[in-house]
Structure formats: C-alpha cells, structure tokens
Short mmCIF file of C-alpha atoms in Angstrom, two decimals:
data_model
loop_
_atom_site.label_atom_id
_atom_site.label_comp_id
_atom_site.label_asym_id
_atom_site.label_seq_id
_atom_site.Cartn_x
_atom_site.Cartn_y
_atom_site.Cartn_z
CA UNK F 1 -7.14 17.90 -16.24
CA UNK F 2 -5.51 14.47 -15.35
CA UNK F 3 -3.15 13.52 -12.16
CA UNK F 4 -1.04 10.97 -13.05
CA UNK F 5 1.39 8.66 -10.71
CA UNK F 6 4.28 6.90 -11.90
CA UNK F 7 5.61 4.22 -9.84
CA UNK F 8 9.42 3.18 -9.42
CA UNK F 9 9.21 0.51 -12.26
CA UNK F 10 7.89 3.37 -14.55
CA UNK F 11 11.25 5.35 -13.40
CA UNK F 12 13.73 2.72 -12.43
CA UNK F 13 16.10 4.03 -15.71
CA UNK F 14 16.10 6.36 -18.98
CA UNK F 15 14.37 3.92 -21.27
CA UNK F 16 11.09 3.86 -18.65
CA UNK F 17 11.31 7.61 -18.01
CA UNK F 18 11.23 8.17 -22.14
CA UNK F 19 8.38 5.93 -22.09
CA UNK F 20 6.70 8.21 -19.09
CA UNK F 21 7.40 11.26 -21.31
CA UNK F 22 5.46 9.83 -24.15
CA UNK F 23 2.89 9.01 -22.02
CA UNK F 24 2.30 12.34 -20.59
CA UNK F 25 2.83 13.95 -24.04
CA UNK F 26 0.14 12.02 -25.56
CA UNK F 27 -2.73 13.94 -23.87
CA UNK F 28 -2.28 17.88 -22.80
CA UNK F 29 -5.10 17.18 -19.82
CA UNK F 30 -2.11 15.44 -18.10
CA UNK F 31 -0.62 18.34 -16.28
CA UNK F 32 0.46 16.66 -12.42
CA UNK F 33 2.92 14.15 -12.45
CA UNK F 34 4.11 12.24 -9.11
CA UNK F 35 6.83 9.98 -9.21
CA UNK F 36 8.07 7.36 -6.85
CA UNK F 37 11.83 6.39 -6.33
CA UNK F 38 13.63 4.74 -9.00
CA UNK F 39 12.72 0.47 -8.26
CA UNK F 40 14.18 -2.62 -9.53
CA UNK F 41 15.66 -2.74 -13.48
CA UNK F 42 16.02 -6.39 -12.83
CA UNK F 43 15.01 -9.54 -10.40
CA UNK F 44 18.39 -9.33 -8.66
CA UNK F 45 18.40 -5.29 -8.61
CA UNK F 46 18.41 -2.83 -5.43
CA UNK F 47 15.47 -0.73 -4.93
CA UNK F 48 16.67 3.24 -4.45
CA UNK F 49 14.42 3.48 -1.36
CA UNK F 50 15.94 -0.18 0.37
CA UNK F 51 19.43 1.35 -0.18
CA UNK F 52 18.23 4.63 1.28
CA UNK F 53 17.03 2.65 4.53
CA UNK F 54 20.36 1.14 4.63
CA UNK F 55 22.09 4.10 4.16
CA UNK F 56 20.57 5.32 7.28
CA UNK F 57 21.07 2.35 9.21
CA UNK F 58 24.60 2.57 8.83
CA UNK F 59 24.31 5.97 10.49
CA UNK F 60 22.49 5.04 13.45
CA UNK F 61 25.33 2.44 13.91
CA UNK F 62 27.88 5.37 14.39
CA UNK F 63 29.41 4.74 10.62
CA UNK F 64 29.18 6.95 7.63
CA UNK F 65 26.98 6.31 4.47
CA UNK F 66 29.53 7.69 1.79
CA UNK F 67 30.16 4.65 0.25
CA UNK F 68 27.19 3.25 0.50
CA UNK F 69 25.66 6.48 -0.81
CA UNK F 70 27.72 6.30 -4.65
CA UNK F 71 25.70 3.24 -5.50
CA UNK F 72 22.17 5.63 -5.14
CA UNK F 73 24.01 8.41 -6.28
CA UNK F 74 25.10 6.48 -9.68
CA UNK F 75 21.58 5.60 -10.24
CA UNK F 76 20.73 9.11 -10.62
CA UNK F 77 23.51 10.34 -12.78
CA UNK F 78 23.44 7.19 -15.11
CA UNK F 79 19.86 7.78 -15.67
CA UNK F 80 20.28 11.43 -16.16
CA UNK F 81 23.69 10.48 -18.51
CA UNK F 82 21.34 7.68 -20.11
CA UNK F 83 18.57 10.82 -21.02
CA UNK F 84 21.25 13.05 -22.32
CA UNK F 85 21.25 15.31 -19.87
CA UNK F 86 24.15 16.93 -18.00
CA UNK F 87 24.85 15.39 -14.51
CA UNK F 88 27.04 17.48 -13.14
CA UNK F 89 24.54 20.13 -11.56
CA UNK F 90 22.82 17.03 -9.93
CA UNK F 91 26.29 16.45 -8.37
CA UNK F 92 26.04 19.11 -5.81
CA UNK F 93 22.30 18.18 -4.98
CA UNK F 94 23.05 14.38 -4.49
CA UNK F 95 26.26 15.43 -2.06
CA UNK F 96 23.78 17.76 -0.14
CA UNK F 97 21.57 14.79 0.70
CA UNK F 98 24.02 12.63 1.44
CA UNK F 99 25.58 15.12 4.21
CA UNK F 100 22.22 15.19 5.93
CA UNK F 101 21.76 11.38 6.12
CA UNK F 102 24.99 11.22 7.46
CA UNK F 103 23.96 13.97 9.93
CA UNK F 104 21.21 11.93 11.69
CA UNK F 105 18.24 13.44 10.04
CA UNK F 106 16.61 9.99 10.64
CA UNK F 107 15.16 7.16 8.83
CA UNK F 108 12.11 8.98 7.14
CA UNK F 109 14.17 11.92 5.75
CA UNK F 110 16.83 9.24 4.26
CA UNK F 111 14.04 7.41 2.57
CA UNK F 112 12.02 10.29 1.25
CA UNK F 113 14.85 11.45 -0.79
CA UNK F 114 14.53 8.74 -3.51
CA UNK F 115 11.12 10.07 -4.53
CA UNK F 116 12.81 13.92 -3.78
CA UNK F 117 15.59 13.29 -6.23
CA UNK F 118 13.48 11.33 -8.89
CA UNK F 119 10.92 14.13 -8.90
CA UNK F 120 13.89 16.92 -9.32
CA UNK F 121 15.80 14.44 -11.97
CA UNK F 122 12.13 14.26 -13.71
CA UNK F 123 11.11 18.16 -13.70
CA UNK F 124 14.45 19.08 -15.13
CA UNK F 125 14.35 16.20 -18.02
CA UNK F 126 10.19 17.39 -18.52
CA UNK F 127 11.02 21.14 -18.08
CA UNK F 128 8.14 21.19 -15.52
CA UNK F 129 7.94 22.68 -12.18
CA UNK F 130 9.26 20.79 -9.24
CA UNK F 131 6.79 21.13 -6.56
CA UNK F 132 7.95 19.57 -2.91
CA UNK F 133 5.74 17.78 -0.98
CA UNK F 134 7.46 19.14 2.46
CA UNK F 135 5.83 21.74 3.58
CA UNK F 136 2.64 21.39 1.75
CA UNK F 137 1.64 17.73 2.72
CA UNK F 138 0.86 17.64 6.57
CA UNK F 139 0.73 13.99 7.95
CA UNK F 140 -0.76 13.31 11.42
CA UNK F 141 0.99 10.99 13.75
CA UNK F 142 -1.84 8.15 12.79
CA UNK F 143 -0.81 8.09 9.44
CA UNK F 144 -3.58 10.13 7.60
CA UNK F 145 -3.66 13.36 6.09
CA UNK F 146 -4.61 16.73 7.88
CA UNK F 147 -7.19 18.82 6.42
CA UNK F 148 -4.75 22.32 6.00
CA UNK F 149 -3.16 19.97 3.16
CA UNK F 150 -5.67 20.55 0.83
CA UNK F 151 -5.56 24.40 1.01
CA UNK F 152 -2.26 24.10 1.23
CA UNK F 153 -1.75 22.51 -2.45
CA UNK F 154 -4.48 25.16 -3.66
CA UNK F 155 -2.79 28.00 -2.64
CA UNK F 156 0.30 27.11 -4.79
CA UNK F 157 -0.84 25.24 -7.75
CA UNK F 158 -1.57 27.31 -10.38
CA UNK F 159 -3.73 26.50 -13.55
CA UNK F 160 -1.45 25.90 -16.90
CA UNK F 161 1.50 25.28 -15.19
CA UNK F 162 2.60 21.71 -15.49
CA UNK F 163 4.24 20.10 -12.04
CA UNK F 164 6.42 17.01 -11.18
CA UNK F 165 5.88 15.98 -7.67
CA UNK F 166 7.67 13.51 -4.75
CA UNK F 167 5.67 11.19 -3.64
CA UNK F 168 5.63 9.04 -0.53
CA UNK F 169 6.45 11.82 2.18
CA UNK F 170 5.21 15.50 3.51
CA UNK F 171 5.69 16.59 6.76
CA UNK F 172 4.64 16.27 10.32
CA UNK F 173 2.88 19.09 12.26
CA UNK F 174 6.34 20.63 13.19
CA UNK F 175 7.98 20.81 9.83
CA UNK F 176 10.13 17.67 9.94
CA UNK F 177 9.66 14.96 7.13
CA UNK F 178 7.65 12.47 7.32
CA UNK F 179 6.57 9.39 5.23
CA UNK F 180 3.57 7.21 4.35
CA UNK F 181 3.93 3.70 4.70
CA UNK F 182 5.66 2.06 1.82
CA UNK F 183 3.83 2.38 -1.52
CA UNK F 184 2.76 5.49 -0.26
CA UNK F 185 2.97 7.62 -3.73
CA UNK F 186 -0.49 6.27 -4.31
CA UNK F 187 -1.48 8.21 -1.69
CA UNK F 188 0.03 11.39 -2.75
CA UNK F 189 -1.33 11.15 -5.87
CA UNK F 190 -4.99 10.95 -4.74
CA UNK F 191 -4.34 13.88 -2.49
CA UNK F 192 -2.79 16.09 -5.74
CA UNK F 193 -5.88 14.82 -7.82
CA UNK F 194 -8.57 15.79 -5.04
CA UNK F 195 -6.76 19.07 -4.43
CA UNK F 196 -6.41 19.95 -8.18
CA UNK F 197 -9.94 18.59 -8.66
CA UNK F 198 -9.07 16.48 -11.48
CA UNK F 199 -11.21 14.60 -13.66
CA UNK F 200 -8.85 11.45 -13.31
CA UNK F 201 -6.03 10.28 -11.31
CA UNK F 202 -4.17 8.21 -13.58
CA UNK F 203 -1.89 5.07 -11.71
CA UNK F 204 0.71 3.99 -13.88
CA UNK F 205 2.55 0.91 -13.01
CA UNK F 206 4.03 -2.29 -14.54
CA UNK F 207 0.87 -4.21 -14.98
CA UNK F 208 -2.24 -3.62 -17.18
CA UNK F 209 -4.67 -2.89 -14.31
CA UNK F 210 -5.96 -5.00 -11.08
CA UNK F 211 -6.10 -8.70 -11.84
CA UNK F 212 -8.66 -10.59 -9.97
CA UNK F 213 -6.01 -13.17 -8.75
CA UNK F 214 -2.49 -12.53 -8.47
CA UNK F 215 -0.86 -13.93 -12.02
CA UNK F 216 2.00 -15.24 -10.31
CA UNK F 217 -0.64 -18.02 -9.08
CA UNK F 218 -2.57 -18.47 -12.02
CA UNK F 219 -2.08 -18.26 -15.40
CA UNK F 220 -3.96 -16.11 -17.73
CA UNK F 221 -5.68 -14.11 -15.04
CA UNK F 222 -8.30 -11.83 -16.01
CA UNK F 223 -7.90 -7.97 -15.19
CA UNK F 224 -10.91 -6.24 -13.55
CA UNK F 225 -12.27 -3.54 -16.03
CA UNK F 226 -14.20 -1.95 -13.68
CA UNK F 227 -14.62 -1.89 -9.56
CA UNK F 228 -15.45 0.35 -6.38
CA UNK F 229 -13.51 2.09 -3.81
CA UNK F 230 -14.28 -0.69 -1.72
CA UNK F 231 -13.70 -3.44 -3.27
CA UNK F 232 -9.99 -1.86 -3.87
CA UNK F 233 -9.72 -1.33 -0.34
CA UNK F 234 -11.23 -5.32 0.76
CA UNK F 235 -8.82 -6.73 -2.20
CA UNK F 236 -5.69 -4.56 -0.94
CA UNK F 237 -6.59 -5.30 2.68
CA UNK F 238 -5.69 -9.00 1.77
CA UNK F 239 -2.73 -8.76 0.20
CA UNK F 240 -3.52 -7.87 -3.33
CA UNK F 241 -0.68 -5.13 -4.18
CA UNK F 242 -1.34 -3.02 -6.93
CA UNK F 243 -2.85 0.15 -5.83
CA UNK F 244 -2.49 1.21 -1.57
CA UNK F 245 -5.39 0.50 0.76
CA UNK F 246 -5.11 3.99 1.79
CA UNK F 247 -4.90 5.87 -1.72
CA UNK F 248 -8.58 5.73 -1.91
CA UNK F 249 -9.73 8.04 1.10
CA UNK F 250 -8.53 11.13 -0.38
CA UNK F 251 -10.41 10.91 -3.95
CA UNK F 252 -13.63 8.90 -2.36
CA UNK F 253 -15.72 12.27 -1.60
CA UNK F 254 -14.69 13.69 -4.50
CA UNK F 255 -15.76 10.63 -6.47
CA UNK F 256 -12.75 11.06 -8.96
CA UNK F 257 -12.20 7.95 -10.66
CA UNK F 258 -8.72 6.13 -10.87
CA UNK F 259 -7.60 4.69 -13.73
CA UNK F 260 -4.57 1.89 -12.88
CA UNK F 261 -2.71 1.62 -16.22
CA UNK F 262 0.66 -0.01 -17.45
CA UNK F 263 3.52 2.36 -18.51
CA UNK F 264 4.95 -0.59 -20.50
CA UNK F 265 1.54 -1.30 -22.50
CA UNK F 266 -0.42 2.46 -22.20
CA UNK F 267 -2.85 1.63 -25.07
CA UNK F 268 -4.60 -1.40 -22.74
CA UNK F 269 -7.56 -0.02 -20.96
CA UNK F 270 -6.74 -0.63 -17.53
CA UNK F 271 -8.99 -0.72 -14.50
CA UNK F 272 -11.12 2.21 -13.80
CA UNK F 273 -11.91 2.51 -9.97
CA UNK F 274 -15.31 4.02 -9.17
CA UNK F 275 -17.78 4.39 -6.82
CA UNK F 276 -19.81 1.97 -7.89
CA UNK F 277 -20.62 -0.20 -11.09
CA UNK F 278 -23.31 -2.38 -12.69
CA UNK F 279 -23.45 -5.82 -11.16
CA UNK F 280 -24.12 -7.53 -14.44
CA UNK F 281 -23.80 -10.87 -13.71
CA UNK F 282 -20.13 -10.35 -12.14
CA UNK F 283 -20.84 -9.89 -8.85
CA UNK F 284 -16.88 -11.04 -7.86
CA UNK F 285 -14.24 -8.64 -8.17
CA UNK F 286 -11.27 -10.78 -7.26
CA UNK F 287 -9.82 -13.07 -4.35
CA UNK F 288 -6.23 -12.69 -2.67
CA UNK F 289 -4.59 -13.36 0.49
CA UNK F 290 -2.73 -12.09 3.03
CA UNK F 291 -0.06 -13.77 5.11
CA UNK F 292 1.86 -13.09 8.03
CA UNK F 293 -0.74 -13.46 10.57
CA UNK F 294 -0.80 -14.66 14.15
CA UNK F 295 -3.62 -15.94 16.24
CA UNK F 296 -4.21 -15.13 19.87
CA UNK F 297 -6.96 -16.95 21.87
CA UNK F 298 -8.47 -16.65 25.07
CA UNK F 299 -11.17 -18.40 27.33
CA UNK F 300 -12.68 -17.84 30.27
CA UNK F 301 -16.15 -19.02 31.78
CA UNK F 302 -18.83 -15.99 31.72
CA UNK F 303 -16.31 -13.98 30.06
CA UNK F 304 -18.60 -11.16 28.62
CA UNK F 305 -20.60 -11.13 32.39
CA UNK F 306 -18.24 -8.26 33.04
CA UNK F 307 -18.82 -5.14 31.52
CA UNK F 308 -16.41 -3.26 29.51
CA UNK F 309 -14.28 -6.61 28.86
CA UNK F 310 -13.40 -6.46 25.46
CA UNK F 311 -12.47 -2.93 25.65
CA UNK F 312 -10.31 -3.64 28.61
CA UNK F 313 -8.72 -6.22 26.93
CA UNK F 314 -7.98 -4.08 23.68
CA UNK F 315 -6.29 -1.67 26.02
CA UNK F 316 -4.36 -4.29 27.67
CA UNK F 317 -3.41 -5.64 23.95
CA UNK F 318 -2.42 -2.00 22.58
CA UNK F 319 0.00 -1.54 25.79
CA UNK F 320 2.08 -4.37 24.09
CA UNK F 321 1.89 -3.01 20.31
CA UNK F 322 -0.68 -5.42 19.62
CA UNK F 323 -3.31 -4.09 17.31
CA UNK F 324 -6.11 -6.86 16.43
CA UNK F 325 -7.42 -6.99 12.43
CA UNK F 326 -9.54 -9.34 12.61
CA UNK F 327 -12.21 -11.00 15.81
CA UNK F 328 -13.88 -13.67 16.29
CA UNK F 329 -16.17 -14.09 19.70
CA UNK F 330 -17.93 -16.95 21.02
CA UNK F 331 -19.63 -17.63 24.15
CA UNK F 332 -16.84 -17.78 26.14
CA UNK F 333 -14.22 -17.13 24.25
CA UNK F 334 -12.70 -14.40 21.84
CA UNK F 335 -10.08 -15.27 18.81
CA UNK F 336 -7.63 -11.88 17.55
CA UNK F 337 -5.78 -12.25 14.50
CA UNK F 338 -2.97 -9.75 14.17
CA UNK F 339 0.24 -8.98 12.32
CA UNK F 340 3.05 -10.99 13.42
CA UNK F 341 5.49 -8.57 13.28
CA UNK F 342 3.71 -6.20 15.64
CA UNK F 343 5.55 -7.82 18.52
CA UNK F 344 8.30 -9.86 19.63
CA UNK F 345 7.98 -13.63 21.02
CA UNK F 346 9.11 -12.30 24.52
CA UNK F 347 6.65 -9.34 24.34
CA UNK F 348 3.77 -11.48 23.67
CA UNK F 349 4.82 -13.99 26.33
CA UNK F 350 4.62 -11.27 28.69
CA UNK F 351 1.55 -10.10 27.76
CA UNK F 352 0.01 -13.18 27.65
CA UNK F 353 0.97 -13.74 31.19
CA UNK F 354 -0.23 -10.34 32.42
CA UNK F 355 -3.83 -10.75 30.72
CA UNK F 356 -4.15 -14.39 32.20
CA UNK F 357 -3.77 -12.95 35.65
CA UNK F 358 -5.29 -9.44 35.52
CA UNK F 359 -8.09 -11.20 33.83
CA UNK F 360 -8.32 -14.30 35.62
CA UNK F 361 -8.48 -16.07 32.52
CA UNK F 362 -9.12 -19.82 32.03
CA UNK F 363 -6.67 -20.24 29.06
CA UNK F 364 -4.72 -17.73 26.82
CA UNK F 365 -2.05 -19.09 24.01
CA UNK F 366 -0.51 -17.71 20.84
CA UNK F 367 0.41 -19.53 17.59
CA UNK F 368 1.45 -18.11 14.65
CA UNK F 369 1.75 -18.92 10.60
CA UNK F 370 -1.86 -17.55 9.69
CA UNK F 371 -3.17 -16.15 6.55
CA UNK F 372 -6.54 -14.34 5.76
CA UNK F 373 -7.97 -14.70 2.24
CA UNK F 374 -10.70 -12.42 1.09
CA UNK F 375 -13.24 -13.23 -1.92
CA UNK F 376 -14.10 -9.65 -2.61
CA UNK F 377 -17.07 -8.21 -4.79
CA UNK F 378 -19.71 -5.82 -4.51
CA UNK F 379 -22.48 -8.64 -5.17
CA UNK F 380 -21.40 -11.09 -2.16
CA UNK F 381 -24.38 -10.57 -0.33
CA UNK F 382 -26.43 -11.64 -3.39
CA UNK F 383 -25.25 -14.81 -4.02
CA UNK F 384 -25.70 -17.05 -1.30
CA UNK F 385 -24.45 -20.18 -3.36
CA UNK F 386 -20.91 -18.29 -2.73
CA UNK F 387 -20.66 -20.20 0.63
CA UNK F 388 -21.56 -23.45 -0.56
CA UNK F 389 -19.11 -23.00 -3.36
CA UNK F 390 -16.46 -22.03 -1.34
CA UNK F 391 -16.23 -24.37 1.30
CA UNK F 392 -16.83 -27.34 -1.27
CA UNK F 393 -13.72 -26.11 -3.22
CA UNK F 394 -11.52 -25.68 -0.27
CA UNK F 395 -12.63 -29.06 1.34
CA UNK F 396 -12.16 -31.06 -1.68
CA UNK F 397 -8.57 -29.69 -1.77
CA UNK F 398 -8.04 -30.42 1.93
CA UNK F 399 -7.34 -26.96 2.86
CA UNK F 400 -8.68 -26.53 6.37
CA UNK F 401 -10.73 -23.34 7.62
CA UNK F 402 -10.05 -21.69 11.16
CA UNK F 403 -12.64 -19.62 10.84
CA UNK F 404 -15.38 -18.13 7.76
CA UNK F 405 -16.57 -14.50 8.20
CA UNK F 406 -20.00 -14.05 5.94
CA UNK F 407 -22.21 -10.87 6.52
CA UNK F 408 -19.84 -8.44 8.32
CA UNK F 409 -19.27 -6.90 5.22
CA UNK F 410 -20.96 -6.39 2.22
CA UNK F 411 -18.71 -6.18 -0.05
CA UNK F 412 -16.38 -9.43 0.95
CA UNK F 413 -15.77 -12.90 2.49
CA UNK F 414 -13.21 -13.48 4.82
CA UNK F 415 -11.62 -16.97 5.86
CA UNK F 416 -8.69 -18.21 7.49
CA UNK F 417 -6.27 -20.62 6.65
CA UNK F 418 -2.46 -21.79 7.31
CA UNK F 419 -0.12 -19.61 5.99
CA UNK F 420 1.34 -22.62 3.82
CA UNK F 421 -2.08 -23.17 2.40
CA UNK F 422 -2.76 -19.72 1.41
CA UNK F 423 -2.01 -19.74 -2.11
CA UNK F 424 -3.76 -23.32 -2.77
CA UNK F 425 -6.77 -21.53 -1.08
CA UNK F 426 -6.51 -18.81 -3.67
CA UNK F 427 -5.85 -21.22 -6.42
CA UNK F 428 -9.09 -23.10 -5.15
CA UNK F 429 -11.17 -20.57 -4.82
CA UNK F 430 -10.44 -18.76 -7.93
CA UNK F 431 -10.85 -22.22 -9.74
CA UNK F 432 -14.50 -22.50 -8.40
CA UNK F 433 -15.99 -19.04 -8.38
CA UNK F 434 -14.03 -17.17 -11.51
CA UNK F 435 -12.72 -20.08 -14.03
#
C-alpha cells in the first residue's frame, strides 16, 4: 500500500486536481492521499493558507473576516465548478468555517481550514472517505507527535477503504485544533505512512525530486536519485525547501522509503529517500544555504573555569526566547548563531545587558545578516580533500568565512558567511564540488 501526499501546487486548481486523480487511479496501491491547502496558481496569486491567517488577523483586530473570506470561498467553489461538481452543498460548509473564524477560534484553527476544506472537496470528487485528523493526530506543545497518534489511526483505518486526509494539523492534548509548522502536510503524510505500514510514502510536489542545488541559482541543476534520511534532514536544515525536515521522524524507525515526485511529470523517477545508500563515487548529495541568522558573541577571561557556565548562559538565552541553532567555542569565548526572528532588537538589548551584568563578561555583542551554508553527503568524512576544495573556491570568489565546521556531523560540513554572499557561496561550492 502506498500513501501519497500532494502539496499546494498540486491542488491549486481543477486542472491540477484532475492530474492528482489520474496519478492515484494509475496505481491501485495508492489508497491514502493527504492534501495541502490550494497553493498559488501563478507567481502573483495568494495561497489559501495566507488568506486564512489574514482572516484571523482581522478578527483579532475586532473586525469581521466576512469580506476577505469570500475570496477563500471563491477558490473552492470555482474549483468545484471547474470539476463539474455542484458547489451548493459546499457553501454551507464554507459559511460554518467563516463563522468559527469570526467567533475567535484562533490562528491555528483558521489556518487549518485550508487543508480541511481541500480534503473534503477532493474526497467528494474522488468518491473516497474523508478522514479528519483533528481527533486522531495528537501534537505535543513542542510540535512533535504523541505516540498515541498511531494507535488512534490504526483503530480507524480499514483495509480496502480509500481515504482523503487533510494535512498540516491535528489537535493538542485538550482536543483543540493545533497545526504543525508551515509545510507540515509532509509530516501528516509521514504519520499516515507509518500508521498504515505503507510500503512507500510518495510526496508529490511541483519539481521532479530533490535537487543537489537550488535550480534557481544554477542552470541545469541535477536531481538527486537516491539519498538518505539523514542527508534530507541536513539539507532541509540549511534551507533546501522540497521536503519538511521534521517529516523524516515518523518513517525512519519503520524504514519506509520516501519518493519525492512531480505531479506535472509523473513518469519522472524523482528522488528516493532511504535508510542508507551506496556511495559509488558520489559522496555528496547537495549544497544549500539558509539566511536569517544573527550572531551572539561573548567573551570573558577564564570563562569556562566556572562549572555549568554553558548551561547557565543558555538558560538565560531561553528566558529571552533565544534558542541558538549553531555554537562555536573558544578558550575564553562563545559564539552562538540564532534565527533573527526569535527576538526583537529591544529584547536582545535587554538580554545582552542582563547577561553581561550577571556573568561579569568582558564583552558581549550581537550582529545580524548571517547565513549558514551546508555541504551535505553521506561520504563527507571520507573525502578530506573537500576542505581544501571548499575553502579554495570561496577564497577565489572573495567570499569571507565566519566559521568552518567539519567533524561535528558525519553527513555535513557547515560554513558561516554573510547573508549577502550566501547565494554566491552556494554557486561557488557547487562549481567546485559538483560540476
């Protein structure tokens, strides 16, 4: 049995949904389909999820979302009409959703309705069973999935029944609608694949697999034919956006292979994501970069003479909402990189003042505009020449390195650069290591 997840571009309009039906009908093993909310139909279009977040924002300001929600409703009724279906029965469902948003059920409820409505619409078109995730998938406060989720799903999934399932959301421990992070429909698909003990989890999107480099940066970028779960997580962690990094966790224990495929080119092989792969002269999987980082630097003579200093400093950072992604340690210094969006400038200033005072630091500073570049591959530790090739290529292109991390992971090399040089760094490394 195969579990399929179709992203927002795959259900953006009636034509795309017809493609989805053709793909599903082509293999009787495709019995569970997870759908995202309708995405953009063109570059200037709006995603349904973004409009739903905007609806909730209006309600939070004391206004009704009635006018804006009409645009949301029109997306669905137009799709239904273009599919040759009667949209009238769906109008009452749409109005109920609008009333719930206007009643103040919150951002997560509002955002989740894009997937909810899409799944109900596709289920009606396919003639399949709609299976809501709200009471079944239990999401913890930290965004991870509660183990009871799998028992919940196994109790309701019936052999031989075909299901359409909304992605992106479940419920919290109190039964209130709770969403995953953006792109979380990938996680829903992985959860269903594990619960149903699927032989394959197909993740359908608008590209023919995972590229070794962003195709917008490099012409004729190659699709990775086979990669490991760890390689996907490492690439996603440094900005590669085809597959949600948290979606690996549910399937990795069951060793369910993931096939990333293209709804618009279904015969393309795509990328297979598996437990392990043969290196066969291909130690690297890809290179990517993620911007939006800030750097916190602190220094104190004999800093590490005090037991528990790292833990104490991190605890203080957490109080101010700062959770570092990457760490560097010197003899008397620490450098932490964290996502800039975690705290405002005023909060950061207050944090620095308190840390400097309480820990009697010699200096503490924060600067913004950083990026993390990752060179990812199962064989990076077996290729010592990568260090020389990488640093030489960056030096030739006048790209300044803030740090070079080799050895902390056997699957990736991490480099720090200015955000303004991130794309140039990716191109430089691609040309040196992949071209």
